[in-house]
mmCIF file with all atom_site columns, C-alpha atoms in Angstrom:
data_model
loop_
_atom_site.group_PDB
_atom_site.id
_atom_site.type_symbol
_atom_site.label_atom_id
_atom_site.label_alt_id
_atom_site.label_comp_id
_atom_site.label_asym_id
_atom_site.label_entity_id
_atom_site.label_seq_id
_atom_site.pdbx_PDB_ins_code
_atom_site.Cartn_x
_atom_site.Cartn_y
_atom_site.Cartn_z
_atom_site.occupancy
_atom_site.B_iso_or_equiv
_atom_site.pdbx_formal_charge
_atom_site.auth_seq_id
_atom_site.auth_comp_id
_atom_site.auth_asym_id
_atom_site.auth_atom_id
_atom_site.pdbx_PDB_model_num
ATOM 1   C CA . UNK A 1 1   ? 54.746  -55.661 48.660 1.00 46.00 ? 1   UNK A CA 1
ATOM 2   C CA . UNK A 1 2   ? 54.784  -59.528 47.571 1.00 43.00 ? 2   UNK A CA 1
ATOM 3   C CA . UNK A 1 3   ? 58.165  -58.075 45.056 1.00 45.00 ? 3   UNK A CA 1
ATOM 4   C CA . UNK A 1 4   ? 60.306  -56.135 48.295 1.00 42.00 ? 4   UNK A CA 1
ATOM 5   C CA . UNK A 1 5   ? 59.885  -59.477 50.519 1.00 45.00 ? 5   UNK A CA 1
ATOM 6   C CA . UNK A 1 6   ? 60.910  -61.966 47.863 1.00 46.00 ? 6   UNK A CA 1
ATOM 7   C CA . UNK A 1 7   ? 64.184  -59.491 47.433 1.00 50.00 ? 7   UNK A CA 1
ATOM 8   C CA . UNK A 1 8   ? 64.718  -59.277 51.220 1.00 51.00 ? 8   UNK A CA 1
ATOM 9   C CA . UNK A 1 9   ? 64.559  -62.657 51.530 1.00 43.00 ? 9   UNK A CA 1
ATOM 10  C CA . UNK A 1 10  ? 67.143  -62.961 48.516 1.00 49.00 ? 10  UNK A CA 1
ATOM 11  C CA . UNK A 1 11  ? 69.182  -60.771 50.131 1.00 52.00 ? 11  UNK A CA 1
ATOM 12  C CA . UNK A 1 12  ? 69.368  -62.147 53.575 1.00 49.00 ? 12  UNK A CA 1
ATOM 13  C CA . UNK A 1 13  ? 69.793  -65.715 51.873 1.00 46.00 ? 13  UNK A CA 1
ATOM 14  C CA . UNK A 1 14  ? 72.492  -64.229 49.829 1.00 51.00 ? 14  UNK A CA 1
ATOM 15  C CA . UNK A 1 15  ? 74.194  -63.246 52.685 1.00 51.00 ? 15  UNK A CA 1
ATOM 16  C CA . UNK A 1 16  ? 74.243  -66.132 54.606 1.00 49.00 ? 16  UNK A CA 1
ATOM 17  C CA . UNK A 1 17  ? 75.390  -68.359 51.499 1.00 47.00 ? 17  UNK A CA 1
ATOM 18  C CA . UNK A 1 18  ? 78.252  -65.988 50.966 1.00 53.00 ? 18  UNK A CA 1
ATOM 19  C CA . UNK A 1 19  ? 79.334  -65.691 54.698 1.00 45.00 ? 19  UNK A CA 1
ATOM 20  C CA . UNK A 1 20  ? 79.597  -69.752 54.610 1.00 49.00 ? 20  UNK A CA 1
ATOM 21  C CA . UNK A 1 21  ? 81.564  -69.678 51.062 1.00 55.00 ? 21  UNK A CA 1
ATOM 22  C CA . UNK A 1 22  ? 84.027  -67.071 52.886 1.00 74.00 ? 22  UNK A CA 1
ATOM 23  C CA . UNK A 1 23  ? 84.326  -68.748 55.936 1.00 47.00 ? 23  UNK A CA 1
ATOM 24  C CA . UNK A 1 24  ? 85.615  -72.250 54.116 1.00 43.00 ? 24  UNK A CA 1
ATOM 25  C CA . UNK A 1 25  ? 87.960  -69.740 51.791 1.00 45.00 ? 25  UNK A CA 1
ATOM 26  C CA . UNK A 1 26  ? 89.345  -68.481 54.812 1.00 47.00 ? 26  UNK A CA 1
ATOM 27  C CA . UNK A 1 27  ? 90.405  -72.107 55.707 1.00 43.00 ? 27  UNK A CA 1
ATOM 28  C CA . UNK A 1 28  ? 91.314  -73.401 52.979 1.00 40.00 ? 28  UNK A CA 1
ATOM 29  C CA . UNK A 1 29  ? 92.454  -70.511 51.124 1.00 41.00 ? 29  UNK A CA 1
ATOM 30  C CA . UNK A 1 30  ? 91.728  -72.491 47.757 1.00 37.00 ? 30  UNK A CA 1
ATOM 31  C CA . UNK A 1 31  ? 89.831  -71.154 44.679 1.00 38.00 ? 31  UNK A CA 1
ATOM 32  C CA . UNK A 1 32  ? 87.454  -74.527 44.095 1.00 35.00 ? 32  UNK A CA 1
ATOM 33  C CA . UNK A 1 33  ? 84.030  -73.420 43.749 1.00 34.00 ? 33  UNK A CA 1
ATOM 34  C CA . UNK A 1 34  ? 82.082  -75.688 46.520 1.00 32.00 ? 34  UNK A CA 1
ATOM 35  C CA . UNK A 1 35  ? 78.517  -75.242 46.533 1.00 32.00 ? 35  UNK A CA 1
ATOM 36  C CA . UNK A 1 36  ? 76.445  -75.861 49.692 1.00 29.00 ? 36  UNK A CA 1
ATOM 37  C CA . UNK A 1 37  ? 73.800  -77.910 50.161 1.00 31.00 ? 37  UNK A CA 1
ATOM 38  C CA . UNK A 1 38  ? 71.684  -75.055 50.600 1.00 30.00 ? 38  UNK A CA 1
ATOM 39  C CA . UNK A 1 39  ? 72.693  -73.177 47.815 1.00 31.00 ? 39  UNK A CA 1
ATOM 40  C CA . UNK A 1 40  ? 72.142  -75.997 45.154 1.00 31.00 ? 40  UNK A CA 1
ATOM 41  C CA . UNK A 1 41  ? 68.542  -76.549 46.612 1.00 28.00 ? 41  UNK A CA 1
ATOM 42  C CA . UNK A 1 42  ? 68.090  -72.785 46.126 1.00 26.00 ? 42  UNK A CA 1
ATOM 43  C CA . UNK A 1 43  ? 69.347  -72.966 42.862 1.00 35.00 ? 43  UNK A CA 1
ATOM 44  C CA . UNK A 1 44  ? 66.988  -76.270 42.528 1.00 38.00 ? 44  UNK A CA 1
ATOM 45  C CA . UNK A 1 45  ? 64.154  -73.691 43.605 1.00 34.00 ? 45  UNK A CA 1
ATOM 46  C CA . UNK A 1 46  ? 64.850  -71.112 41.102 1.00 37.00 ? 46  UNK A CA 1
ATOM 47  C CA . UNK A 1 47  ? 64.577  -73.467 38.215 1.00 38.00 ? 47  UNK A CA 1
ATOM 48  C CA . UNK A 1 48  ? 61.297  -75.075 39.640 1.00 37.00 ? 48  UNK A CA 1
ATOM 49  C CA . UNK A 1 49  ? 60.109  -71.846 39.542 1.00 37.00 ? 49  UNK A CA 1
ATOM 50  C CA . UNK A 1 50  ? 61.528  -70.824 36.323 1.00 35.00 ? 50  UNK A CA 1
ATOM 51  C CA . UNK A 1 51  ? 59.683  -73.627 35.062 1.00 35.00 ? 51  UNK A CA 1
ATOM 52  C CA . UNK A 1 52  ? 56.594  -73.123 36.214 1.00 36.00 ? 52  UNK A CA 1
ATOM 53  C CA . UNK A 1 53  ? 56.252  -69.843 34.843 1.00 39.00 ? 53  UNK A CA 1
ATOM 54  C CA . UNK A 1 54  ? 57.217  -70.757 31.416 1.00 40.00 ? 54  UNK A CA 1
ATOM 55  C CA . UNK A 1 55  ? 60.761  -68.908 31.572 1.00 39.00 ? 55  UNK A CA 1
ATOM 56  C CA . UNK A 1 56  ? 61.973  -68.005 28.107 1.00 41.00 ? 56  UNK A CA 1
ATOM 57  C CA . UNK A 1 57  ? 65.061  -69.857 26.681 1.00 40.00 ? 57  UNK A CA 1
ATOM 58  C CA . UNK A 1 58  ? 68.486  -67.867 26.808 1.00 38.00 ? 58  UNK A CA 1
ATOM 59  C CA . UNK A 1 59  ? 69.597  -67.116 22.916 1.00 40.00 ? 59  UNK A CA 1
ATOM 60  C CA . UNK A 1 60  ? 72.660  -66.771 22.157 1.00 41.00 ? 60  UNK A CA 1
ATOM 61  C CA . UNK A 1 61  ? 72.707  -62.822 21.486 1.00 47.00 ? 61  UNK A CA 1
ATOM 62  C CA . UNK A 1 62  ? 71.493  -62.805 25.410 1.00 45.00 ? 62  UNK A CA 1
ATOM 63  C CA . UNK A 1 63  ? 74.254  -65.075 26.284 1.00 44.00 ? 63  UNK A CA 1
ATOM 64  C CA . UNK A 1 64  ? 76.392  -62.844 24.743 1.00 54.00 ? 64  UNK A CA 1
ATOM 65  C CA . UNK A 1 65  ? 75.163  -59.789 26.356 1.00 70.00 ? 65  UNK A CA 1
ATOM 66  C CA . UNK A 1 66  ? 77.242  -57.813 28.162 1.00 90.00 ? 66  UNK A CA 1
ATOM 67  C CA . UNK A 1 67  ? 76.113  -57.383 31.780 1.00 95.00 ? 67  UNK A CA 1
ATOM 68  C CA . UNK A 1 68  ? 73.268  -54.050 32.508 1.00 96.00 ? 68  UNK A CA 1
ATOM 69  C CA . UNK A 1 69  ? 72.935  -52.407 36.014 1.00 97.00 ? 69  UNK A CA 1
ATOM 70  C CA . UNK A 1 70  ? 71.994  -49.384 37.556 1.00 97.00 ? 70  UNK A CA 1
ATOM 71  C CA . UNK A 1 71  ? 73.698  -48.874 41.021 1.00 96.00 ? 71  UNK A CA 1
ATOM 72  C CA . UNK A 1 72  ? 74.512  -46.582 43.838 1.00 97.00 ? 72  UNK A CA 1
ATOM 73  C CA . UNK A 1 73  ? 78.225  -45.686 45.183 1.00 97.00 ? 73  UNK A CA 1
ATOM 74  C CA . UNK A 1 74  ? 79.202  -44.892 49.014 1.00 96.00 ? 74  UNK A CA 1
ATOM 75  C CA . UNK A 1 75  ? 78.054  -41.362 48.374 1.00 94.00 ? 75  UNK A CA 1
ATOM 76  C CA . UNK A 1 76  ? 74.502  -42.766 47.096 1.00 94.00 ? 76  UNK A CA 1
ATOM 77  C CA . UNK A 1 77  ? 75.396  -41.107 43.401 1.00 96.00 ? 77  UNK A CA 1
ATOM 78  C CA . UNK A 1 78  ? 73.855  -43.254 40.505 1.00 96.00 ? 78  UNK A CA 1
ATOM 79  C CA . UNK A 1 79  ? 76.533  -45.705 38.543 1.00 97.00 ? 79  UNK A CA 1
ATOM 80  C CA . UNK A 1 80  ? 75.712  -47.958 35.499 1.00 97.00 ? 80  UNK A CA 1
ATOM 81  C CA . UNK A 1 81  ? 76.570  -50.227 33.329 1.00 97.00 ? 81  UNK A CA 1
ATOM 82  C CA . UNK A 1 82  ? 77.887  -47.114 31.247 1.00 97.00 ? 82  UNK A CA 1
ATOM 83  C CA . UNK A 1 83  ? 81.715  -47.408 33.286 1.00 97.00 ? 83  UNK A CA 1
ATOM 84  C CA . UNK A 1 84  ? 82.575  -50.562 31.777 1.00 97.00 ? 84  UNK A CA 1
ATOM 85  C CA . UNK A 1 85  ? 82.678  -48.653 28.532 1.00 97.00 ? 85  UNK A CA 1
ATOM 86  C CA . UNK A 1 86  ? 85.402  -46.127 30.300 1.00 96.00 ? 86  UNK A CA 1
ATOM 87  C CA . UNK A 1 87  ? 88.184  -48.451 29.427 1.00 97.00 ? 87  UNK A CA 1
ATOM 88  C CA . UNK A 1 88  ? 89.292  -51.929 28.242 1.00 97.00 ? 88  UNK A CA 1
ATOM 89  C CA . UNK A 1 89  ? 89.096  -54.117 31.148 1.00 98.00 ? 89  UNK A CA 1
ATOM 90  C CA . UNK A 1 90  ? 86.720  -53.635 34.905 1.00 98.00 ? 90  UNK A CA 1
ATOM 91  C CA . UNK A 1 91  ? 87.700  -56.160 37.659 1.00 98.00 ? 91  UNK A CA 1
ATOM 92  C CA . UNK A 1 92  ? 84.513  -56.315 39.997 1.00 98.00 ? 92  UNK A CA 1
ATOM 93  C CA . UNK A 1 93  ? 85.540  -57.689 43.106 1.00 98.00 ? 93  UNK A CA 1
ATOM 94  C CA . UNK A 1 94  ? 82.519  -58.592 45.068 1.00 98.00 ? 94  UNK A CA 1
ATOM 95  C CA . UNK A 1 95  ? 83.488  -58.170 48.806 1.00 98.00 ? 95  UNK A CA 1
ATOM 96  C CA . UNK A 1 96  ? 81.608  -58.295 52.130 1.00 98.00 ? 96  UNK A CA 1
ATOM 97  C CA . UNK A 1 97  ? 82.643  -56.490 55.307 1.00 98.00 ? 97  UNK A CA 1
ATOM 98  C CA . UNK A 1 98  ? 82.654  -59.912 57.599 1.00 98.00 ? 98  UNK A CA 1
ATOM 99  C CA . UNK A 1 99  ? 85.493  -61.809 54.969 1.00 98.00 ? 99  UNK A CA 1
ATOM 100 C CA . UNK A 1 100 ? 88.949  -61.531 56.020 1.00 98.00 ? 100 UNK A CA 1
ATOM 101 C CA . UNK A 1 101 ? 90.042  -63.003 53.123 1.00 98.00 ? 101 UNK A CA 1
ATOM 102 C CA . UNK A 1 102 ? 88.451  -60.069 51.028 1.00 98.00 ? 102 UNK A CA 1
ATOM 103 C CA . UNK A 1 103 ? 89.877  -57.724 53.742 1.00 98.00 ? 103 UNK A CA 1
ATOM 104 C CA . UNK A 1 104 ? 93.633  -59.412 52.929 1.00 98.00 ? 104 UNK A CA 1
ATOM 105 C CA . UNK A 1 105 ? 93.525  -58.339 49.378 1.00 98.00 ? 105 UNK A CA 1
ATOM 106 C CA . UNK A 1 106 ? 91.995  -55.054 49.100 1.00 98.00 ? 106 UNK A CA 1
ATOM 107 C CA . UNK A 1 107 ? 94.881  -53.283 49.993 1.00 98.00 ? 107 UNK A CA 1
ATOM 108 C CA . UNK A 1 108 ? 96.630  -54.929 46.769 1.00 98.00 ? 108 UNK A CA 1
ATOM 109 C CA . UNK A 1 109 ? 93.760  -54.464 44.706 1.00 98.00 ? 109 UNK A CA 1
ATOM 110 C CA . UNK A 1 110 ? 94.100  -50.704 45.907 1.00 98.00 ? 110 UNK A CA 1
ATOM 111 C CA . UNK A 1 111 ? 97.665  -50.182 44.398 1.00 97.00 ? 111 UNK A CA 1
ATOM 112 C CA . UNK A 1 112 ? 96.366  -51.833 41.097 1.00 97.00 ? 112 UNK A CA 1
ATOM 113 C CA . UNK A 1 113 ? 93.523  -49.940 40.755 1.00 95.00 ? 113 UNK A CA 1
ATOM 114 C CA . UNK A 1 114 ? 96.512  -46.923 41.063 1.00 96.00 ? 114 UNK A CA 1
ATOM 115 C CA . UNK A 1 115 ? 99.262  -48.580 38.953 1.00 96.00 ? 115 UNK A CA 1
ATOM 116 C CA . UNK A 1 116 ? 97.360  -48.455 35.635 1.00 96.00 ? 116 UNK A CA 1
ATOM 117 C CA . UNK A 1 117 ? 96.077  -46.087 33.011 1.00 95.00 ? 117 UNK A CA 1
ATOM 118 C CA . UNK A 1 118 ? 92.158  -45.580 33.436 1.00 93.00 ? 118 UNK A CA 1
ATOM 119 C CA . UNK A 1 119 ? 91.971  -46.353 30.085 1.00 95.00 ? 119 UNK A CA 1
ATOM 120 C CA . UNK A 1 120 ? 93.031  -49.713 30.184 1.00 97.00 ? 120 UNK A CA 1
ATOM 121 C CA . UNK A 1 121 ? 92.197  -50.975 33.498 1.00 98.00 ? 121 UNK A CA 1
ATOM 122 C CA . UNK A 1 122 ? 89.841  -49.837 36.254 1.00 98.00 ? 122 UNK A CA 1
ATOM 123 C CA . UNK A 1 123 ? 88.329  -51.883 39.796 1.00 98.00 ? 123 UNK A CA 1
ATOM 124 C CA . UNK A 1 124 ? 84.774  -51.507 41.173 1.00 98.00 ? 124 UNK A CA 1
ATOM 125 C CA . UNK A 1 125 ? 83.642  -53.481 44.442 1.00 98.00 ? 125 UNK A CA 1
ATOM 126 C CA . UNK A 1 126 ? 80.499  -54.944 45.029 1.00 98.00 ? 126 UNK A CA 1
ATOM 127 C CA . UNK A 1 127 ? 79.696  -54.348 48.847 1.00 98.00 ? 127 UNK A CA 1
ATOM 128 C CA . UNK A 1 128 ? 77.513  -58.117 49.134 1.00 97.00 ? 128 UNK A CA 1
ATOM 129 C CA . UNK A 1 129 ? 76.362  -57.280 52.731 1.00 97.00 ? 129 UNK A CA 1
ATOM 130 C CA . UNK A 1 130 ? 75.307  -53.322 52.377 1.00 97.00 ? 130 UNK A CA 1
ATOM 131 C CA . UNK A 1 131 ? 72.293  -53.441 50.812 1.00 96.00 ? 131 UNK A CA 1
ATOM 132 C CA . UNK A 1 132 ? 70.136  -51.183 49.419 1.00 95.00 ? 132 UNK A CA 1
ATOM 133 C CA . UNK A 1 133 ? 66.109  -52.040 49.379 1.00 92.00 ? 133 UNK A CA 1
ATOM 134 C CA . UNK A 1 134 ? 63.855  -51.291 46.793 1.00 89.00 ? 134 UNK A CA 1
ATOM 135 C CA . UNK A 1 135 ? 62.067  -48.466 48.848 1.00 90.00 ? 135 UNK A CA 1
ATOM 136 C CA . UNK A 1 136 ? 65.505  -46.828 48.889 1.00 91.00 ? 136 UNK A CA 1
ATOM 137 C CA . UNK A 1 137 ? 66.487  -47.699 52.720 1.00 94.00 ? 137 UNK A CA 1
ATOM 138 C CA . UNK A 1 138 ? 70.360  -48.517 53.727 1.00 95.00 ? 138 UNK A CA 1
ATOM 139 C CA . UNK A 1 139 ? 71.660  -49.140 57.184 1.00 95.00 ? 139 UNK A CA 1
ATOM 140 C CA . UNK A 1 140 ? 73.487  -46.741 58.293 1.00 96.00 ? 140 UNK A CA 1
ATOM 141 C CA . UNK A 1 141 ? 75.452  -48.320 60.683 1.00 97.00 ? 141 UNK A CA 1
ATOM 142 C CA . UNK A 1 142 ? 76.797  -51.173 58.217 1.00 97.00 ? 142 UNK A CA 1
ATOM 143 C CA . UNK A 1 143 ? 77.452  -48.457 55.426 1.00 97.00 ? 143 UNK A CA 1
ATOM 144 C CA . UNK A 1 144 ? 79.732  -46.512 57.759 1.00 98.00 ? 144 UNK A CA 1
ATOM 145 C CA . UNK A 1 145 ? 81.639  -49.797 58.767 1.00 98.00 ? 145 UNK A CA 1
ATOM 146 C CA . UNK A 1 146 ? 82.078  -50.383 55.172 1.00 98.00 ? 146 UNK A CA 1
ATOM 147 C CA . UNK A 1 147 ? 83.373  -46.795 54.488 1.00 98.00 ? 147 UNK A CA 1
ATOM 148 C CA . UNK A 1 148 ? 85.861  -47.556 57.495 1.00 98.00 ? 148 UNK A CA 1
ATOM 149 C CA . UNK A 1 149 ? 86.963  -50.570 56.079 1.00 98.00 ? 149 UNK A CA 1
ATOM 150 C CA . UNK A 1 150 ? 87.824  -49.167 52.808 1.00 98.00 ? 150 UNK A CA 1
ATOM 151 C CA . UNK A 1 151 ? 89.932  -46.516 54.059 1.00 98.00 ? 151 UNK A CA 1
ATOM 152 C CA . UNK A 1 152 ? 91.680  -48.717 56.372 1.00 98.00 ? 152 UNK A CA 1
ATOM 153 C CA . UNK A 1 153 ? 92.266  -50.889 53.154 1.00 98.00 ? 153 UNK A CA 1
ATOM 154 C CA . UNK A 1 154 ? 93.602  -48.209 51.133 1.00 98.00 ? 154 UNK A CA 1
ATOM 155 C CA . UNK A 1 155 ? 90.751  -49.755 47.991 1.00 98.00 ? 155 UNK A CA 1
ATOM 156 C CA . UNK A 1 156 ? 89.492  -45.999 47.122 1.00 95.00 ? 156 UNK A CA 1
ATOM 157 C CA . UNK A 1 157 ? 88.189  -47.528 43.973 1.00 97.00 ? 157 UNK A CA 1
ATOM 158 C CA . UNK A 1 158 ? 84.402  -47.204 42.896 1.00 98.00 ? 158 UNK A CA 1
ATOM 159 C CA . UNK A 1 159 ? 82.238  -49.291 45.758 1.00 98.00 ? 159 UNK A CA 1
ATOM 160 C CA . UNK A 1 160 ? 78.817  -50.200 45.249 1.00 98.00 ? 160 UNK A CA 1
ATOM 161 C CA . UNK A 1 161 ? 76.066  -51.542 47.134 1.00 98.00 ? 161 UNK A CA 1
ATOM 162 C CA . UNK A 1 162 ? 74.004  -54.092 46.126 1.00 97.00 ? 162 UNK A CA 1
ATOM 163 C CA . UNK A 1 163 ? 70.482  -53.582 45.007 1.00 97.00 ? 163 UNK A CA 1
ATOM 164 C CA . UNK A 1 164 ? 68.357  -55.720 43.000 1.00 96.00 ? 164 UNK A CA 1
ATOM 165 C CA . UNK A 1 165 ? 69.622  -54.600 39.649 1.00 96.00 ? 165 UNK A CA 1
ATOM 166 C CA . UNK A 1 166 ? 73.137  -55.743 40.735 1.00 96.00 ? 166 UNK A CA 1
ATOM 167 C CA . UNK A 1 167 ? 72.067  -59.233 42.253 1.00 96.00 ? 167 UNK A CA 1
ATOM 168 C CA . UNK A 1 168 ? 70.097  -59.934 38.574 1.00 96.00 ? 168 UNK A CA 1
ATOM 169 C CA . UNK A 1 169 ? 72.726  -59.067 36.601 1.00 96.00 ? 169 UNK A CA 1
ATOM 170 C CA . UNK A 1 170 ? 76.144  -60.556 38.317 1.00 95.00 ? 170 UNK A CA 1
ATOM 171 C CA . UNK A 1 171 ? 75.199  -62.092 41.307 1.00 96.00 ? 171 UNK A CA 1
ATOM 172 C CA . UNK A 1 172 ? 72.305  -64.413 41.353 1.00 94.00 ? 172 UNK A CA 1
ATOM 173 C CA . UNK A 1 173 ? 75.305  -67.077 41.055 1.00 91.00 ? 173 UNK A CA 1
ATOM 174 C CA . UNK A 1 174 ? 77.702  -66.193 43.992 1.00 95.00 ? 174 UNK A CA 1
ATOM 175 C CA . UNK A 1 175 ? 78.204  -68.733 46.306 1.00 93.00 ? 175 UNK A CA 1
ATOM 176 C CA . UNK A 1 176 ? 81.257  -67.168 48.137 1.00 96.00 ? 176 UNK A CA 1
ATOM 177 C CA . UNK A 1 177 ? 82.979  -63.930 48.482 1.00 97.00 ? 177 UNK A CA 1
ATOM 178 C CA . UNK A 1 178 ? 85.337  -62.777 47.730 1.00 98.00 ? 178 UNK A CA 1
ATOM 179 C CA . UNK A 1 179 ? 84.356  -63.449 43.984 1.00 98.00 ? 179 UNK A CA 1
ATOM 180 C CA . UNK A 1 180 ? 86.238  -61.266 41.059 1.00 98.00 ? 180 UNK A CA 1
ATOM 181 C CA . UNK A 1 181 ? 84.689  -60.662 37.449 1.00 98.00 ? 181 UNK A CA 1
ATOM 182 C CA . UNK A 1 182 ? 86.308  -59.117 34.401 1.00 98.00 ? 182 UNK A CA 1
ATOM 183 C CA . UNK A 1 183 ? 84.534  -57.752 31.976 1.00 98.00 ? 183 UNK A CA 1
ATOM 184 C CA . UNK A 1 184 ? 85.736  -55.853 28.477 1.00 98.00 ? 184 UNK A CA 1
ATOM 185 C CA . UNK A 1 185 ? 84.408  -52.006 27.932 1.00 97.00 ? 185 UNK A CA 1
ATOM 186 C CA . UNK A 1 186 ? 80.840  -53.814 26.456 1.00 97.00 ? 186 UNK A CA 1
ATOM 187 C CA . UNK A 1 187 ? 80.138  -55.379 29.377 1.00 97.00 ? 187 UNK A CA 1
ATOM 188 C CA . UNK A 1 188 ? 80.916  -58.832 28.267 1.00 97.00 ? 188 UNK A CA 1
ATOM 189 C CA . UNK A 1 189 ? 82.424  -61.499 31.335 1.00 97.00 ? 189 UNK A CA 1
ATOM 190 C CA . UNK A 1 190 ? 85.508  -62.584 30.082 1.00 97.00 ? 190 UNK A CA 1
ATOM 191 C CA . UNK A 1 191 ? 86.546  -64.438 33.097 1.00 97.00 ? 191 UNK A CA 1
ATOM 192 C CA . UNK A 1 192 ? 86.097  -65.100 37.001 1.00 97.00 ? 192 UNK A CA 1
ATOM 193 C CA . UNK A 1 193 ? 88.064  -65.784 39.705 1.00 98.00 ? 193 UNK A CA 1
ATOM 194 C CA . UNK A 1 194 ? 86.798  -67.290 43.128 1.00 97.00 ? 194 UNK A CA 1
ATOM 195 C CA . UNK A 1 195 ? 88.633  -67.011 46.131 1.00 97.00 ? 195 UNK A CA 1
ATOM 196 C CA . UNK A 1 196 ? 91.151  -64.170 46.734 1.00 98.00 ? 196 UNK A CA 1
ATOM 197 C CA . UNK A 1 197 ? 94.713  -64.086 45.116 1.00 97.00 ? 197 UNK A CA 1
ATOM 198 C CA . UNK A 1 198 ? 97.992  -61.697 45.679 1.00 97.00 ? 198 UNK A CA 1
ATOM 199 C CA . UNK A 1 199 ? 99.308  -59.067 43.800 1.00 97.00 ? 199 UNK A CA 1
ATOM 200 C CA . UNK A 1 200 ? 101.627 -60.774 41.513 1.00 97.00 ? 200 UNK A CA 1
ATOM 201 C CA . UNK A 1 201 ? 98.469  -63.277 40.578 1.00 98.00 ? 201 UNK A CA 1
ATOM 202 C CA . UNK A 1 202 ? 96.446  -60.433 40.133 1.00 98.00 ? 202 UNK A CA 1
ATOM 203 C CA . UNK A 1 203 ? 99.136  -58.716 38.342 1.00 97.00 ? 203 UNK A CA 1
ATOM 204 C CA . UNK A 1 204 ? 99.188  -61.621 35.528 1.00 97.00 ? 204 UNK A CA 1
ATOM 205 C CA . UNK A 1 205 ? 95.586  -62.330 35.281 1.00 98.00 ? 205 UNK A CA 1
ATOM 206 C CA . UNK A 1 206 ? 95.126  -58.952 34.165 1.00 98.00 ? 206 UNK A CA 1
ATOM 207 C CA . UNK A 1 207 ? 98.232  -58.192 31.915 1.00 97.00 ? 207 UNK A CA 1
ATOM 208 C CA . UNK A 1 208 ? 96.690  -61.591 30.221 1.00 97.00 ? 208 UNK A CA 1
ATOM 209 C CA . UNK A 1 209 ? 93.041  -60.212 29.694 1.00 98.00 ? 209 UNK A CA 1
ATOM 210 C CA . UNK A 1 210 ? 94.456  -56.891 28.607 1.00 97.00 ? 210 UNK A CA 1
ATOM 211 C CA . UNK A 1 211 ? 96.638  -58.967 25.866 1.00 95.00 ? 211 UNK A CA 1
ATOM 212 C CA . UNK A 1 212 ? 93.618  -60.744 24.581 1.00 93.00 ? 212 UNK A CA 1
ATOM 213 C CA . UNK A 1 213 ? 91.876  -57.403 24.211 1.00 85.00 ? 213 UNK A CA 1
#
């Protein structure tokens, strides 16, 4: 019981650090990663109590890692890790339903996720603000808002909803949304992006990462 309200709490603070980062990229429309106040004392938090209960140092085979997950989609069907194997590069764009600035892009991100073999390029978004808790509950009402906003959007790419396993593994260090990782097919973060971008910047980023592959 202790475990579901620490992650609750997680989630709602989550939430409310990412709806500030997207409100100030809204304004400025800039891609500087500003941390908040509260966020660094959060983050301040985590390491006191990393520290008091004698958290392991990374290595650098875990730093090297690629990232693990087990997630749902919109239709509550079990995704992993496994799909970054399905081809070269994944761009997970971690989205909430409240940021306009996430709303802007999606409809570009849609035609990418279209314009290129599955082989060598696929999307995935990260819903930040539909959660699912660890006894399995959702709420309905912001799921179907989310499933309106996608097809208004035209991004009928893989969505998923966050869960724990998901927070752990990519975004425990989010401060705003929208925020975009690419990872290669082991999983591996080869780069991230903060702050949301058009299609021809989209467009190089990834004919870049797919060079280097």
């Amino acid at each position: 019981m202790k475990n579901v309200r620490k992650l609750g709490f997680l989630f709602v603070l989550t939430a409310a650090l990412l709806l500030e980062g997207c409100a100030k990229t809204d304004q400025d429309q800039t891609e500087g990663n500003s941390r908040t106040e509260e966020s660094q004392t959060w983050e301040d938090q985590g390491e006191q109590d990393s520290a008091a209960e004698g958290g392991d140092q990374v290595t650098s085979d875990e730093a090297l890692a690629g990232v693990s997950f087990e997630g749902v989609d919109l239709e509550g069907d079990l995704v992993s890790s496994d799909i970054f194997s399905e081809t070269k590069l994944t761009m997970v764009n971690v989205w909430a339903t409240y940021c306009n600035p996430c709303l802007r892009e999606m409809p570009d991100l849609g035609e990418l996720g279209k314009e290129y073999d599955s082989g060598e390029f696929q999307i995935i978004g990260v819903i930040s603000d539909v959660m699912v808790m660890e006894d399995g509950r959702v709420d309905e009402k912001s799921l179907e808002y989310a499933r309106e906003l996608i097809e208004q959007t035209g991004a009928d790419y893989t969505h998923l909803l966050l869960n724990r396993s998901l927070y752990e593994a990519l975004l425990s260090d989010v401060s705003a949304v929208p925020t975009t990782f690419f990872l290669d097919e082991n999983g591996v973060v080869l780069d991230t992006v903060i702050g949301a971008m058009d299609k021809s910047a989209w467009e190089e980023k990834i004919h870049g990462l797919l060079e280097e592959q």
